[in-house]
């Protein structure tokens, strides 16, 4: 059976589906990936900016990067692949989307069970009183932004290297993964942990694994089937 038909048959027969997404999921909406050639920003490697040390050394620079990404994402829309994942719920599957992305595109596409394990561009945390604040302004008025309550600096509500993932989100991700009949792994290089650990966990618990990615990744070897191509092209075909 050709791989797309095989994948479609496995999907159709799986009630509990977990989808693990990475930056490649949003690429066709126009959001740059981290490790792709389009990832560079003002000659900085994004991975050097996604650390507590970078923020401590130069909060304005790191905020300028996040402010740029917020305005970029605000101008994008979910693509056919995001919509196909939302559609999967309407077909009667129990779908949990575990995303490493901070752009909110799965929510905007209509997926109801989205776990944002690396946080969100639209959240901020006060470095003084630790208050969580939601803010959807595409461009902030002052950088770095300050807490209206205590006057201390706000930080982006995302997870940087060396920081723990939000405990409840991570627990919920583990639970959904253990119970999944099928894991779709879409648009992630599979190089960042503990997110990448979800793939062997699903396998140990008997789930089938389908990877969607134009390139080979360290997770490809764990997949029962790999669809080589773009999420926005393949996901609608998978549901057809
Ligand atoms: C397409 C496509 C299309 C393109 N369609 N596909 C175990 C072993 C080794 C190290 C560690 C370990 N456990 C923990 C660590 C340390 C560290 C880590 O993983 N390091 C590795 C780099 C080695 N992890 C952490 O620090 C994590 N915290 C933690 O473990 O806490 C416990 C702890 C505390 C203290 C000390 C030690 C441990 C936190 C990780 C946080 C990652 N944060 C970032 C930034 C988030 C905020 C932001 O967005 O600004 O998350 S970094 C960045 O990488 C971002 C992403 O979510 C993440 C993953 O990247 P992703 O999504 O895979 O993107 P790319 O660009 O890499 O790949 C894109 C893919 O798409 C490619 O494959 C393309 O081919 C594909 N593609 N077009 C489909 N159209
Ligand atoms: Zn505060």
PDB file of N, CA and C in Angstrom, residues 58-139:
ATOM      1  N   UNK A  58      21.185  41.140  27.798  1.00  0.00           N
ATOM      2  CA  UNK A  58      20.653  42.225  26.962  1.00  0.00           C
ATOM      3  C   UNK A  58      19.142  42.048  26.770  1.00  0.00           C
ATOM      4  N   UNK A  59      18.353  42.418  27.790  1.00  0.00           N
ATOM      5  CA  UNK A  59      16.906  42.215  27.700  1.00  0.00           C
ATOM      6  C   UNK A  59      16.269  42.967  26.536  1.00  0.00           C
ATOM      7  N   UNK A  60      16.795  44.132  26.208  1.00  0.00           N
ATOM      8  CA  UNK A  60      16.185  44.915  25.114  1.00  0.00           C
ATOM      9  C   UNK A  60      16.357  44.181  23.783  1.00  0.00           C
ATOM     10  N   UNK A  61      17.551  43.651  23.555  1.00  0.00           N
ATOM     11  CA  UNK A  61      17.801  42.906  22.310  1.00  0.00           C
ATOM     12  C   UNK A  61      16.855  41.706  22.216  1.00  0.00           C
ATOM     13  N   UNK A  62      16.742  40.940  23.299  1.00  0.00           N
ATOM     14  CA  UNK A  62      15.881  39.748  23.281  1.00  0.00           C
ATOM     15  C   UNK A  62      14.429  40.171  23.095  1.00  0.00           C
ATOM     16  N   UNK A  63      14.004  41.241  23.751  1.00  0.00           N
ATOM     17  CA  UNK A  63      12.620  41.719  23.570  1.00  0.00           C
ATOM     18  C   UNK A  63      12.378  42.209  22.139  1.00  0.00           C
ATOM     19  N   UNK A  64      13.409  42.837  21.519  1.00  0.00           N
ATOM     20  CA  UNK A  64      13.238  43.286  20.123  1.00  0.00           C
ATOM     21  C   UNK A  64      12.968  42.098  19.214  1.00  0.00           C
ATOM     22  N   UNK A  65      13.664  40.984  19.499  1.00  0.00           N
ATOM     23  CA  UNK A  65      13.444  39.765  18.703  1.00  0.00           C
ATOM     24  C   UNK A  65      12.021  39.257  18.892  1.00  0.00           C
ATOM     25  N   UNK A  66      11.562  39.189  20.172  1.00  0.00           N
ATOM     26  CA  UNK A  66      10.202  38.702  20.429  1.00  0.00           C
ATOM     27  C   UNK A  66       9.153  39.668  19.877  1.00  0.00           C
ATOM     28  N   UNK A  67       9.425  40.972  19.968  1.00  0.00           N
ATOM     29  CA  UNK A  67       8.471  41.958  19.452  1.00  0.00           C
ATOM     30  C   UNK A  67       8.334  41.798  17.933  1.00  0.00           C
ATOM     31  N   UNK A  68       9.474  41.557  17.274  1.00  0.00           N
ATOM     32  CA  UNK A  68       9.467  41.317  15.815  1.00  0.00           C
ATOM     33  C   UNK A  68       8.674  40.059  15.483  1.00  0.00           C
ATOM     34  N   UNK A  69       8.874  39.000  16.265  1.00  0.00           N
ATOM     35  CA  UNK A  69       8.151  37.741  16.015  1.00  0.00           C
ATOM     36  C   UNK A  69       6.655  37.904  16.284  1.00  0.00           C
ATOM     37  N   UNK A  70       6.302  38.662  17.332  1.00  0.00           N
ATOM     38  CA  UNK A  70       4.874  38.892  17.615  1.00  0.00           C
ATOM     39  C   UNK A  70       4.211  39.598  16.436  1.00  0.00           C
ATOM     40  N   UNK A  71       4.879  40.619  15.871  1.00  0.00           N
ATOM     41  CA  UNK A  71       4.251  41.353  14.759  1.00  0.00           C
ATOM     42  C   UNK A  71       4.205  40.471  13.520  1.00  0.00           C
ATOM     43  N   UNK A  72       5.229  39.642  13.333  1.00  0.00           N
ATOM     44  CA  UNK A  72       5.247  38.733  12.179  1.00  0.00           C
ATOM     45  C   UNK A  72       4.095  37.718  12.282  1.00  0.00           C
ATOM     46  N   UNK A  73       3.959  37.106  13.456  1.00  0.00           N
ATOM     47  CA  UNK A  73       2.923  36.076  13.630  1.00  0.00           C
ATOM     48  C   UNK A  73       1.525  36.688  13.557  1.00  0.00           C
ATOM     49  N   UNK A  74       1.375  37.903  14.101  1.00  0.00           N
ATOM     50  CA  UNK A  74       0.053  38.559  14.080  1.00  0.00           C
ATOM     51  C   UNK A  74      -0.432  38.742  12.642  1.00  0.00           C
ATOM     52  N   UNK A  75       0.514  38.845  11.702  1.00  0.00           N
ATOM     53  CA  UNK A  75       0.130  39.069  10.301  1.00  0.00           C
ATOM     54  C   UNK A  75      -0.051  37.761   9.522  1.00  0.00           C
ATOM     55  N   UNK A  76       0.099  36.613  10.198  1.00  0.00           N
ATOM     56  CA  UNK A  76      -0.032  35.325   9.500  1.00  0.00           C
ATOM     57  C   UNK A  76      -1.402  34.702   9.775  1.00  0.00           C
ATOM     58  N   UNK A  77      -1.654  33.623   9.039  1.00  0.00           N
ATOM     59  CA  UNK A  77      -2.904  32.860   9.247  1.00  0.00           C
ATOM     60  C   UNK A  77      -2.566  31.382   9.308  1.00  0.00           C
ATOM     61  N   UNK A  78      -3.389  30.586   9.994  1.00  0.00           N
ATOM     62  CA  UNK A  78      -3.194  29.134   9.942  1.00  0.00           C
ATOM     63  C   UNK A  78      -3.328  28.664   8.495  1.00  0.00           C
ATOM     64  N   UNK A  79      -2.587  27.627   8.113  1.00  0.00           N
ATOM     65  CA  UNK A  79      -2.669  27.114   6.737  1.00  0.00           C
ATOM     66  C   UNK A  79      -3.505  25.831   6.697  1.00  0.00           C
ATOM     67  N   UNK A  80      -3.592  25.249   5.527  1.00  0.00           N
ATOM     68  CA  UNK A  80      -4.478  24.081   5.328  1.00  0.00           C
ATOM     69  C   UNK A  80      -4.117  22.916   6.260  1.00  0.00           C
ATOM     70  N   UNK A  81      -2.860  22.811   6.644  1.00  0.00           N
ATOM     71  CA  UNK A  81      -2.445  21.733   7.553  1.00  0.00           C
ATOM     72  C   UNK A  81      -2.996  21.949   8.955  1.00  0.00           C
ATOM     73  N   UNK A  82      -2.910  23.203   9.469  1.00  0.00           N
ATOM     74  CA  UNK A  82      -3.509  23.510  10.776  1.00  0.00           C
ATOM     75  C   UNK A  82      -5.012  23.215  10.745  1.00  0.00           C
ATOM     76  N   UNK A  83      -5.652  23.614   9.664  1.00  0.00           N
ATOM     77  CA  UNK A  83      -7.113  23.428   9.558  1.00  0.00           C
ATOM     78  C   UNK A  83      -7.464  21.943   9.493  1.00  0.00           C
ATOM     79  N   UNK A  84      -6.621  21.165   8.824  1.00  0.00           N
ATOM     80  CA  UNK A  84      -6.869  19.717   8.735  1.00  0.00           C
ATOM     81  C   UNK A  84      -6.808  19.083  10.127  1.00  0.00           C
ATOM     82  N   UNK A  85      -5.872  19.535  10.961  1.00  0.00           N
ATOM     83  CA  UNK A  85      -5.777  18.973  12.327  1.00  0.00           C
ATOM     84  C   UNK A  85      -7.008  19.334  13.149  1.00  0.00           C
ATOM     85  N   UNK A  86      -7.528  20.544  12.958  1.00  0.00           N
ATOM     86  CA  UNK A  86      -8.757  20.939  13.663  1.00  0.00           C
ATOM     87  C   UNK A  86      -9.938  20.094  13.158  1.00  0.00           C
ATOM     88  N   UNK A  87      -9.937  19.839  11.869  1.00  0.00           N
ATOM     89  CA  UNK A  87     -10.998  19.049  11.220  1.00  0.00           C
ATOM     90  C   UNK A  87     -11.048  17.621  11.771  1.00  0.00           C
ATOM     91  N   UNK A  88      -9.865  17.110  12.127  1.00  0.00           N
ATOM     92  CA  UNK A  88      -9.760  15.735  12.641  1.00  0.00           C
ATOM     93  C   UNK A  88     -10.678  15.526  13.846  1.00  0.00           C
ATOM     94  N   UNK A  89     -10.812  16.563  14.688  1.00  0.00           N
ATOM     95  CA  UNK A  89     -11.718  16.471  15.853  1.00  0.00           C
ATOM     96  C   UNK A  89     -13.150  16.295  15.380  1.00  0.00           C
ATOM     97  N   UNK A  90     -13.515  17.026  14.329  1.00  0.00           N
ATOM     98  CA  UNK A  90     -14.904  16.978  13.833  1.00  0.00           C
ATOM     99  C   UNK A  90     -15.220  15.609  13.237  1.00  0.00           C
ATOM    100  N   UNK A  91     -14.173  14.870  12.842  1.00  0.00           N
ATOM    101  CA  UNK A  91     -14.392  13.529  12.297  1.00  0.00           C
ATOM    102  C   UNK A  91     -14.532  12.485  13.409  1.00  0.00           C
ATOM    103  N   UNK A  92     -14.468  12.945  14.674  1.00  0.00           N
ATOM    104  CA  UNK A  92     -14.736  12.042  15.792  1.00  0.00           C
ATOM    105  C   UNK A  92     -13.493  11.518  16.503  1.00  0.00           C
ATOM    106  N   UNK A  93     -12.314  11.962  16.084  1.00  0.00           N
ATOM    107  CA  UNK A  93     -11.103  11.515  16.790  1.00  0.00           C
ATOM    108  C   UNK A  93     -10.910  12.358  18.059  1.00  0.00           C
ATOM    109  N   UNK A  94     -10.280  11.733  19.063  1.00  0.00           N
ATOM    110  CA  UNK A  94      -9.914  12.485  20.264  1.00  0.00           C
ATOM    111  C   UNK A  94      -8.483  12.979  20.050  1.00  0.00           C
ATOM    112  N   UNK A  95      -8.341  14.253  19.765  1.00  0.00           N
ATOM    113  CA  UNK A  95      -7.047  14.779  19.305  1.00  0.00           C
ATOM    114  C   UNK A  95      -6.426  15.695  20.360  1.00  0.00           C
ATOM    115  N   UNK A  96      -5.187  15.424  20.715  1.00  0.00           N
ATOM    116  CA  UNK A  96      -4.427  16.355  21.561  1.00  0.00           C
ATOM    117  C   UNK A  96      -3.247  16.857  20.748  1.00  0.00           C
ATOM    118  N   UNK A  97      -3.146  18.163  20.609  1.00  0.00           N
ATOM    119  CA  UNK A  97      -2.001  18.748  19.901  1.00  0.00           C
ATOM    120  C   UNK A  97      -1.000  19.227  20.943  1.00  0.00           C
ATOM    121  N   UNK A  98       0.182  18.632  20.926  1.00  0.00           N
ATOM    122  CA  UNK A  98       1.259  19.083  21.817  1.00  0.00           C
ATOM    123  C   UNK A  98       2.205  19.882  20.938  1.00  0.00           C
ATOM    124  N   UNK A  99       2.268  21.179  21.171  1.00  0.00           N
ATOM    125  CA  UNK A  99       3.082  21.982  20.261  1.00  0.00           C
ATOM    126  C   UNK A  99       4.264  22.626  20.968  1.00  0.00           C
ATOM    127  N   UNK A 100       5.401  22.627  20.255  1.00  0.00           N
ATOM    128  CA  UNK A 100       6.575  23.359  20.734  1.00  0.00           C
ATOM    129  C   UNK A 100       6.505  24.809  20.251  1.00  0.00           C
ATOM    130  N   UNK A 101       5.506  25.100  19.418  1.00  0.00           N
ATOM    131  CA  UNK A 101       5.409  26.440  18.841  1.00  0.00           C
ATOM    132  C   UNK A 101       4.725  27.397  19.805  1.00  0.00           C
ATOM    133  N   UNK A 102       5.129  28.650  19.712  1.00  0.00           N
ATOM    134  CA  UNK A 102       4.615  29.668  20.639  1.00  0.00           C
ATOM    135  C   UNK A 102       3.688  30.647  19.910  1.00  0.00           C
ATOM    136  N   UNK A 103       3.314  30.320  18.667  1.00  0.00           N
ATOM    137  CA  UNK A 103       2.608  31.292  17.819  1.00  0.00           C
ATOM    138  C   UNK A 103       1.089  31.283  17.952  1.00  0.00           C
ATOM    139  N   UNK A 104       0.510  30.251  18.561  1.00  0.00           N
ATOM    140  CA  UNK A 104      -0.951  30.214  18.756  1.00  0.00           C
ATOM    141  C   UNK A 104      -1.723  29.824  17.505  1.00  0.00           C
ATOM    142  N   UNK A 105      -1.056  29.355  16.456  1.00  0.00           N
ATOM    143  CA  UNK A 105      -1.764  29.080  15.193  1.00  0.00           C
ATOM    144  C   UNK A 105      -2.710  27.877  15.291  1.00  0.00           C
ATOM    145  N   UNK A 106      -2.374  26.893  16.134  1.00  0.00           N
ATOM    146  CA  UNK A 106      -3.306  25.750  16.292  1.00  0.00           C
ATOM    147  C   UNK A 106      -4.630  26.216  16.912  1.00  0.00           C
ATOM    148  N   UNK A 107      -4.545  27.075  17.930  1.00  0.00           N
ATOM    149  CA  UNK A 107      -5.774  27.619  18.531  1.00  0.00           C
ATOM    150  C   UNK A 107      -6.574  28.368  17.482  1.00  0.00           C
ATOM    151  N   UNK A 108      -5.871  29.210  16.729  1.00  0.00           N
ATOM    152  CA  UNK A 108      -6.580  30.030  15.735  1.00  0.00           C
ATOM    153  C   UNK A 108      -7.233  29.175  14.663  1.00  0.00           C
ATOM    154  N   UNK A 109      -6.661  27.988  14.403  1.00  0.00           N
ATOM    155  CA  UNK A 109      -7.237  27.093  13.388  1.00  0.00           C
ATOM    156  C   UNK A 109      -8.468  26.366  13.927  1.00  0.00           C
ATOM    157  N   UNK A 110      -8.649  26.374  15.264  1.00  0.00           N
ATOM    158  CA  UNK A 110      -9.847  25.747  15.829  1.00  0.00           C
ATOM    159  C   UNK A 110      -9.583  24.451  16.575  1.00  0.00           C
ATOM    160  N   UNK A 111      -8.324  24.062  16.769  1.00  0.00           N
ATOM    161  CA  UNK A 111      -8.050  22.878  17.597  1.00  0.00           C
ATOM    162  C   UNK A 111      -8.401  23.213  19.043  1.00  0.00           C
ATOM    163  N   UNK A 112      -9.049  22.274  19.743  1.00  0.00           N
ATOM    164  CA  UNK A 112      -9.542  22.572  21.104  1.00  0.00           C
ATOM    165  C   UNK A 112      -8.614  22.104  22.217  1.00  0.00           C
ATOM    166  N   UNK A 113      -7.831  21.059  21.940  1.00  0.00           N
ATOM    167  CA  UNK A 113      -6.960  20.528  22.996  1.00  0.00           C
ATOM    168  C   UNK A 113      -5.509  20.744  22.587  1.00  0.00           C
ATOM    169  N   UNK A 114      -5.021  21.935  22.871  1.00  0.00           N
ATOM    170  CA  UNK A 114      -3.656  22.305  22.466  1.00  0.00           C
ATOM    171  C   UNK A 114      -2.828  22.511  23.730  1.00  0.00           C
ATOM    172  N   UNK A 115      -1.701  21.821  23.804  1.00  0.00           N
ATOM    173  CA  UNK A 115      -0.798  22.006  24.945  1.00  0.00           C
ATOM    174  C   UNK A 115       0.464  22.707  24.427  1.00  0.00           C
ATOM    175  N   UNK A 116       0.696  23.913  24.950  1.00  0.00           N
ATOM    176  CA  UNK A 116       1.845  24.705  24.479  1.00  0.00           C
ATOM    177  C   UNK A 116       3.016  24.472  25.430  1.00  0.00           C
ATOM    178  N   UNK A 117       3.839  23.471  25.120  1.00  0.00           N
ATOM    179  CA  UNK A 117       4.861  23.079  26.110  1.00  0.00           C
ATOM    180  C   UNK A 117       6.016  24.075  26.205  1.00  0.00           C
ATOM    181  N   UNK A 118       6.194  24.934  25.192  1.00  0.00           N
ATOM    182  CA  UNK A 118       7.253  25.952  25.266  1.00  0.00           C
ATOM    183  C   UNK A 118       6.681  27.352  25.486  1.00  0.00           C
ATOM    184  N   UNK A 119       5.408  27.412  25.955  1.00  0.00           N
ATOM    185  CA  UNK A 119       4.817  28.710  26.280  1.00  0.00           C
ATOM    186  C   UNK A 119       4.191  29.390  25.077  1.00  0.00           C
ATOM    187  N   UNK A 120       4.031  30.709  25.183  1.00  0.00           N
ATOM    188  CA  UNK A 120       3.313  31.454  24.146  1.00  0.00           C
ATOM    189  C   UNK A 120       3.905  32.851  23.988  1.00  0.00           C
ATOM    190  N   UNK A 121       3.915  33.309  22.731  1.00  0.00           N
ATOM    191  CA  UNK A 121       4.372  34.678  22.435  1.00  0.00           C
ATOM    192  C   UNK A 121       3.458  35.710  23.061  1.00  0.00           C
ATOM    193  N   UNK A 122       2.217  35.298  23.373  1.00  0.00           N
ATOM    194  CA  UNK A 122       1.197  36.254  23.825  1.00  0.00           C
ATOM    195  C   UNK A 122       1.098  36.311  25.343  1.00  0.00           C
ATOM    196  N   UNK A 123       2.028  35.603  26.018  1.00  0.00           N
ATOM    197  CA  UNK A 123       2.081  35.649  27.478  1.00  0.00           C
ATOM    198  C   UNK A 123       3.344  36.376  27.914  1.00  0.00           C
ATOM    199  N   UNK A 124       3.253  37.049  29.050  1.00  0.00           N
ATOM    200  CA  UNK A 124       4.432  37.686  29.643  1.00  0.00           C
ATOM    201  C   UNK A 124       4.430  37.378  31.131  1.00  0.00           C
ATOM    202  N   UNK A 125       5.624  37.307  31.705  1.00  0.00           N
ATOM    203  CA  UNK A 125       5.713  37.027  33.144  1.00  0.00           C
ATOM    204  C   UNK A 125       6.538  38.135  33.792  1.00  0.00           C
ATOM    205  N   UNK A 126       6.051  38.645  34.916  1.00  0.00           N
ATOM    206  CA  UNK A 126       6.786  39.704  35.608  1.00  0.00           C
ATOM    207  C   UNK A 126       7.991  39.089  36.331  1.00  0.00           C
ATOM    208  N   UNK A 127       9.158  39.699  36.123  1.00  0.00           N
ATOM    209  CA  UNK A 127      10.366  39.184  36.789  1.00  0.00           C
ATOM    210  C   UNK A 127      10.377  39.582  38.266  1.00  0.00           C
ATOM    211  N   UNK A 128       9.458  40.515  38.651  1.00  0.00           N
ATOM    212  CA  UNK A 128       9.364  40.928  40.059  1.00  0.00           C
ATOM    213  C   UNK A 128       8.313  40.132  40.797  1.00  0.00           C
ATOM    214  N   UNK A 129       7.023  40.367  40.481  1.00  0.00           N
ATOM    215  CA  UNK A 129       5.938  39.737  41.249  1.00  0.00           C
ATOM    216  C   UNK A 129       5.478  38.417  40.631  1.00  0.00           C
ATOM    217  N   UNK A 130       6.121  37.987  39.527  1.00  0.00           N
ATOM    218  CA  UNK A 130       5.855  36.673  38.886  1.00  0.00           C
ATOM    219  C   UNK A 130       4.472  36.550  38.268  1.00  0.00           C
ATOM    220  N   UNK A 131       3.743  37.670  38.212  1.00  0.00           N
ATOM    221  CA  UNK A 131       2.388  37.632  37.662  1.00  0.00           C
ATOM    222  C   UNK A 131       2.418  37.290  36.173  1.00  0.00           C
ATOM    223  N   UNK A 132       1.455  36.424  35.769  1.00  0.00           N
ATOM    224  CA  UNK A 132       1.325  36.080  34.352  1.00  0.00           C
ATOM    225  C   UNK A 132       0.373  37.076  33.704  1.00  0.00           C
ATOM    226  N   UNK A 133       0.761  37.628  32.575  1.00  0.00           N
ATOM    227  CA  UNK A 133      -0.093  38.608  31.894  1.00  0.00           C
ATOM    228  C   UNK A 133      -0.280  38.200  30.444  1.00  0.00           C
ATOM    229  N   UNK A 134      -1.493  38.395  29.933  1.00  0.00           N
ATOM    230  CA  UNK A 134      -1.754  38.127  28.518  1.00  0.00           C
ATOM    231  C   UNK A 134      -1.696  39.450  27.767  1.00  0.00           C
ATOM    232  N   UNK A 135      -1.054  39.455  26.621  1.00  0.00           N
ATOM    233  CA  UNK A 135      -0.920  40.689  25.858  1.00  0.00           C
ATOM    234  C   UNK A 135      -0.850  40.341  24.374  1.00  0.00           C
ATOM    235  N   UNK A 136      -1.823  40.827  23.599  1.00  0.00           N
ATOM    236  CA  UNK A 136      -1.904  40.470  22.178  1.00  0.00           C
ATOM    237  C   UNK A 136      -1.534  41.619  21.250  1.00  0.00           C
ATOM    238  N   UNK A 137      -0.984  42.696  21.829  1.00  0.00           N
ATOM    239  CA  UNK A 137      -0.559  43.818  20.972  1.00  0.00           C
ATOM    240  C   UNK A 137       0.560  43.352  20.059  1.00  0.00           C
ATOM    241  N   UNK A 138       0.448  43.519  18.750  1.00  0.00           N
ATOM    242  CA  UNK A 138       1.518  43.052  17.878  1.00  0.00           C
ATOM    243  C   UNK A 138       2.827  43.819  18.083  1.00  0.00           C
ATOM    244  N   UNK A 139       2.750  45.109  18.410  1.00  0.00           N
ATOM    245  CA  UNK A 139       3.974  45.867  18.694  1.00  0.00           C
ATOM    246  C   UNK A 139       3.860  46.507  20.069  1.00  0.00           C
TER     247      UNK A 139
END
